[in-house]
Amino acid sequence: MSNSFKTFLKHTAKDFHNQSVNPPIVRASTIIFKSMQDIRKMQNKAKKNPTGGHFDYGRQGTSTTHILQQILSKLEESYHTFLTPTGFGSVFLSIFSVTRPGDEIIVADPVYNPTRLLSQDFLKEFNIKTTFYDPHNLKTLEKSITKKTKLIFVENPGSNTFDFQDLGKIVSIAKKNKILTAIDNTWGTPYFLKPIKLGFDMSIVSATKYYSGHSDVMGGSLAVNKKVFNRVQMADRVTGLRLGPDDAYLITRGLRTLDVRLDRHRENAKKIAGFLSKFKNIKLLYPFKKDSYNFRMWKKYYSGASGLMGIRIKTKNEKSVIKFVNNLKLFGHGYSWGGFESLALHQNLREQGKRSYLKLDKDEHLVRLHIGLEDPDDLIADIKQSMKHIK
Ligand SMILES: Cc1ncc(COP(=O)(O)O)c(C=O)c1O
């Protein structure tokens, strides 16, 4: 698959019926049939082959969403891939599918903040208990396992702090204890990491980011193995989380160039990481320095790195860090990432969901950079000119 991956993305989903290189956008609430017999025939097909794209109502999808599901299942090497209107919808669906009142889940401490809010605060009201583990000390994970633990939820690398974890070890701990696993793989995408192959039961990607790549669409994917398929299918049915065909089309179109864009994000980010690594007052949160635990864990599991990184800037003057961010000319300021353009954000981690294991000194300030597809020399020159503001 890895050799033909790039070629597959260019050649898949041609539509010889309509003679268009890309498949059409099929919009439908009613799926129309010529007779009742045809409806029954199709429903029987759906029963026999539930992943085969046999629909009798628009909420289940149309050929446009089915094509995207097929492409993603091939990339993920998964049994099936569910689609949701946002990436966070897929996070929710993964947890909702396999937990019930009285259960417990264990979640990586540096998860995306809405995932933390969902697990820590919201699920508590449904009598589902969450504990958080230290991504660099899996004893804290093992210690939290009880007879009630149903799911280990990983995000790799951790949001904002970019902690890389020993994914193989997490999977083996989970399997030994008969616990299901889910991973948010938005940073790496299955282009750089294939979680289902690694043994995870569920793999989440926010399609809003690199899949679409153009900062103009939202979507999510939840790839699953056969073991959890029925449970996720049931939850998918009762929640009505559906990706619209227009968004599915844009995501499919974005996927055509996923490899080209991610290769370039990686090259650009590597150059900028090299530049930033020379500063004494900056700690790079990106797999770059070979002697670090994060680098080793990245190297062990990933075939590449994407364009999102953090920098910890040491200074007593927080305002000067904000001034540095504001004075970048080629980096926009805004949430989300994964598009073609560079972005910079000052992240106040101390305010964002209280992490259990975060070690950020009081004179350290976090900036998140998304390295886009611009000329990296221009980006370096831009960072250089703005650095003079850091006092
Ligand atoms: C790691 C990660 N997972 C999930 C999401 C949620 O994706 P969406 O914005 O598509 O809901 C985000 C969004 O920033 C994210 O950074």
Tab-separated table of N, CA, C and O in Angstrom, residues 25-77:
chain	number	residue	atom	x	y	z
A	25	ILE	N	-21.330	15.367	-6.867
A	25	ILE	CA	-21.939	15.569	-5.548
A	25	ILE	C	-23.380	15.111	-5.653
A	25	ILE	O	-24.172	15.712	-6.383
A	26	VAL	N	-23.697	14.042	-4.956
A	26	VAL	CA	-25.083	13.545	-4.967
A	26	VAL	C	-25.761	14.002	-3.690
A	26	VAL	O	-25.399	13.570	-2.593
A	27	ARG	N	-26.717	14.906	-3.850
A	27	ARG	CA	-27.464	15.428	-2.697
A	27	ARG	C	-28.818	14.742	-2.662
A	27	ARG	O	-29.560	14.787	-3.645
A	28	ALA	N	-29.136	14.129	-1.533
A	28	ALA	CA	-30.440	13.463	-1.453
A	28	ALA	C	-30.873	13.310	-0.013
A	28	ALA	O	-30.064	12.925	0.837
A	29	SER	N	-32.139	13.650	0.256
A	29	SER	CA	-32.733	13.229	1.525
A	29	SER	C	-33.524	11.954	1.240
A	29	SER	O	-33.310	10.917	1.856
A	30	THR	N	-34.395	12.028	0.243
A	30	THR	CA	-35.076	10.801	-0.194
A	30	THR	C	-34.167	10.065	-1.167
A	30	THR	O	-33.649	10.654	-2.112
A	31	ILE	N	-33.972	8.784	-0.913
A	31	ILE	CA	-33.279	7.932	-1.891
A	31	ILE	C	-34.411	7.258	-2.674
A	31	ILE	O	-35.231	6.546	-2.086
A	32	ILE	N	-34.464	7.495	-3.937
A	32	ILE	CA	-35.653	7.100	-4.709
A	32	ILE	C	-35.470	5.728	-5.371
A	32	ILE	O	-34.379	5.405	-5.836
A	33	PHE	N	-36.563	4.943	-5.355
A	33	PHE	CA	-36.560	3.599	-5.958
A	33	PHE	C	-37.746	3.488	-6.925
A	33	PHE	O	-38.733	4.218	-6.795
A	34	LYS	N	-37.659	2.534	-7.857
A	34	LYS	CA	-38.756	2.377	-8.818
A	34	LYS	C	-39.913	1.578	-8.252
A	34	LYS	O	-41.049	1.690	-8.721
A	35	SER	N	-39.645	0.740	-7.249
A	35	SER	CA	-40.724	-0.089	-6.697
A	35	SER	C	-40.385	-0.487	-5.269
A	35	SER	O	-39.239	-0.367	-4.829
A	36	MET	N	-41.399	-1.001	-4.578
A	36	MET	CA	-41.194	-1.514	-3.219
A	36	MET	C	-40.224	-2.699	-3.230
A	36	MET	O	-39.417	-2.859	-2.320
A	37	GLN	N	-40.326	-3.487	-4.311
A	37	GLN	CA	-39.413	-4.644	-4.419
A	37	GLN	C	-37.951	-4.174	-4.446
A	37	GLN	O	-37.087	-4.780	-3.814
A	38	ASP	N	-37.734	-3.074	-5.167
A	38	ASP	CA	-36.352	-2.558	-5.237
A	38	ASP	C	-35.875	-2.072	-3.867
A	38	ASP	O	-34.715	-2.241	-3.502
A	39	ILE	N	-36.799	-1.448	-3.104
A	39	ILE	CA	-36.421	-1.003	-1.747
A	39	ILE	C	-36.007	-2.210	-0.905
A	39	ILE	O	-34.956	-2.225	-0.267
A	40	ARG	N	-36.861	-3.257	-0.935
A	40	ARG	CA	-36.556	-4.458	-0.127
A	40	ARG	C	-35.246	-5.108	-0.566
A	40	ARG	O	-34.452	-5.556	0.263
A	41	LYS	N	-35.046	-5.141	-1.868
A	41	LYS	CA	-33.808	-5.744	-2.389
A	41	LYS	C	-32.588	-5.009	-1.835
A	41	LYS	O	-31.614	-5.604	-1.392
A	42	MET	N	-32.686	-3.686	-1.871
A	42	MET	CA	-31.564	-2.878	-1.404
A	42	MET	C	-31.367	-3.063	0.102
A	42	MET	O	-30.244	-3.170	0.588
A	43	GLN	N	-32.484	-3.131	0.839
A	43	GLN	CA	-32.365	-3.309	2.293
A	43	GLN	C	-31.724	-4.662	2.634
A	43	GLN	O	-30.952	-4.776	3.583
A	44	ASN	N	-32.062	-5.677	1.843
A	44	ASN	CA	-31.420	-6.984	2.065
A	44	ASN	C	-29.923	-6.923	1.798
A	44	ASN	O	-29.125	-7.506	2.523
A	45	LYS	N	-29.576	-6.183	0.740
A	45	LYS	CA	-28.142	-6.023	0.424
A	45	LYS	C	-27.434	-5.330	1.583
A	45	LYS	O	-26.316	-5.688	1.954
A	46	ALA	N	-28.084	-4.292	2.143
A	46	ALA	CA	-27.473	-3.537	3.248
A	46	ALA	C	-27.262	-4.440	4.457
A	46	ALA	O	-26.257	-4.320	5.173
A	47	LYS	N	-28.226	-5.358	4.694
A	47	LYS	CA	-28.085	-6.277	5.833
A	47	LYS	C	-26.895	-7.201	5.627
A	47	LYS	O	-26.118	-7.472	6.541
A	48	LYS	N	-26.776	-7.721	4.394
A	48	LYS	CA	-25.679	-8.666	4.099
A	48	LYS	C	-24.323	-7.967	4.071
A	48	LYS	O	-23.308	-8.547	4.425
A	49	ASN	N	-24.318	-6.721	3.597
A	49	ASN	CA	-23.046	-6.004	3.438
A	49	ASN	C	-23.203	-4.572	3.970
A	49	ASN	O	-23.407	-3.627	3.210
A	50	PRO	N	-23.119	-4.426	5.300
A	50	PRO	CA	-23.431	-3.115	5.902
A	50	PRO	C	-22.437	-2.005	5.570
A	50	PRO	O	-22.716	-0.838	5.804
A	51	THR	N	-21.289	-2.338	5.000
A	51	THR	CA	-20.337	-1.275	4.651
A	51	THR	C	-20.332	-1.012	3.137
A	51	THR	O	-19.501	-0.271	2.632
A	52	GLY	N	-21.280	-1.598	2.437
A	52	GLY	CA	-21.225	-1.602	0.970
A	52	GLY	C	-21.860	-0.405	0.280
A	52	GLY	O	-21.939	-0.372	-0.945
A	53	GLY	N	-22.347	0.573	1.033
A	53	GLY	CA	-22.933	1.754	0.392
A	53	GLY	C	-24.345	1.524	-0.111
A	53	GLY	O	-24.743	2.081	-1.138
A	54	HIS	N	-25.107	0.690	0.600
A	54	HIS	CA	-26.505	0.457	0.213
A	54	HIS	C	-27.397	1.285	1.136
A	54	HIS	O	-27.556	0.967	2.311
A	55	PHE	N	-27.965	2.360	0.614
A	55	PHE	CA	-28.694	3.312	1.456
A	55	PHE	C	-30.174	3.350	1.087
A	55	PHE	O	-30.528	3.238	-0.082
A	56	ASP	N	-31.034	3.539	2.119
A	56	ASP	CA	-32.449	3.749	1.799
A	56	ASP	C	-32.966	5.089	2.327
A	56	ASP	O	-34.149	5.391	2.231
A	57	TYR	N	-32.068	5.872	2.923
A	57	TYR	CA	-32.453	7.200	3.395
A	57	TYR	C	-31.214	8.088	3.414
A	57	TYR	O	-30.109	7.618	3.721
A	58	GLY	N	-31.415	9.379	3.106
A	58	GLY	CA	-30.276	10.281	2.921
A	58	GLY	C	-29.360	10.412	4.119
A	58	GLY	O	-28.178	10.708	3.963
A	59	ARG	N	-29.899	10.190	5.332
A	59	ARG	CA	-29.044	10.331	6.512
A	59	ARG	C	-27.930	9.282	6.542
A	59	ARG	O	-26.891	9.471	7.171
A	60	GLN	N	-28.179	8.167	5.849
A	60	GLN	CA	-27.135	7.124	5.825
A	60	GLN	C	-26.010	7.476	4.855
A	60	GLN	O	-24.929	6.905	4.923
A	61	GLY	N	-26.284	8.425	3.953
A	61	GLY	CA	-25.244	8.828	3.001
A	61	GLY	C	-25.721	8.708	1.568
A	61	GLY	O	-26.852	8.295	1.298
A	62	THR	N	-24.849	9.108	0.664
A	62	THR	CA	-25.099	8.919	-0.771
A	62	THR	C	-23.784	8.421	-1.370
A	62	THR	O	-22.803	8.236	-0.634
A	63	SER	N	-23.755	8.258	-2.676
A	63	SER	CA	-22.512	7.743	-3.286
A	63	SER	C	-21.333	8.677	-2.983
A	63	SER	O	-20.196	8.231	-2.880
A	64	THR	N	-21.593	9.972	-2.773
A	64	THR	CA	-20.491	10.929	-2.517
A	64	THR	C	-19.800	10.621	-1.184
A	64	THR	O	-18.568	10.635	-1.094
A	65	THR	N	-20.597	10.356	-0.148
A	65	THR	CA	-19.977	10.040	1.150
A	65	THR	C	-19.387	8.624	1.127
A	65	THR	O	-18.347	8.370	1.743
A	66	HIS	N	-20.041	7.730	0.397
A	66	HIS	CA	-19.543	6.352	0.355
A	66	HIS	C	-18.158	6.275	-0.291
A	66	HIS	O	-17.280	5.542	0.177
A	67	ILE	N	-17.966	7.073	-1.340
A	67	ILE	CA	-16.646	7.092	-2.005
A	67	ILE	C	-15.574	7.552	-1.017
A	67	ILE	O	-14.500	6.952	-0.917
A	68	LEU	N	-15.878	8.605	-0.254
A	68	LEU	CA	-14.914	9.096	0.738
A	68	LEU	C	-14.634	8.015	1.797
A	68	LEU	O	-13.480	7.799	2.194
A	69	GLN	N	-15.693	7.321	2.217
A	69	GLN	CA	-15.497	6.251	3.204
A	69	GLN	C	-14.573	5.160	2.658
A	69	GLN	O	-13.707	4.647	3.373
A	70	GLN	N	-14.764	4.832	1.388
A	70	GLN	CA	-13.931	3.775	0.788
A	70	GLN	C	-12.465	4.214	0.703
A	70	GLN	O	-11.559	3.440	1.010
A	71	ILE	N	-12.249	5.476	0.310
A	71	ILE	CA	-10.862	5.971	0.207
A	71	ILE	C	-10.204	5.943	1.583
A	71	ILE	O	-9.081	5.458	1.758
A	72	LEU	N	-10.941	6.448	2.585
A	72	LEU	CA	-10.347	6.532	3.925
A	72	LEU	C	-10.096	5.142	4.520
A	72	LEU	O	-9.090	4.927	5.198
A	73	SER	N	-11.005	4.199	4.257
A	73	SER	CA	-10.799	2.842	4.783
A	73	SER	C	-9.542	2.235	4.178
A	73	SER	O	-8.822	1.474	4.828
A	74	LYS	N	-9.278	2.559	2.931
A	74	LYS	CA	-8.060	2.060	2.288
A	74	LYS	C	-6.814	2.712	2.922
A	74	LYS	O	-5.834	2.029	3.218
A	75	LEU	N	-6.884	4.019	3.141
A	75	LEU	CA	-5.739	4.707	3.763
A	75	LEU	C	-5.494	4.211	5.173
A	75	LEU	O	-4.361	4.016	5.592
A	76	GLU	N	-6.591	4.043	5.910
A	76	GLU	CA	-6.481	3.638	7.322
A	76	GLU	C	-6.207	2.148	7.476
A	76	GLU	O	-5.865	1.695	8.541
A	77	GLU	N	-6.428	1.389	6.404
A	77	GLU	CA	-6.415	-0.082	6.468
A	77	GLU	C	-7.380	-0.552	7.550
A	77	GLU	O	-7.062	-1.363	8.407
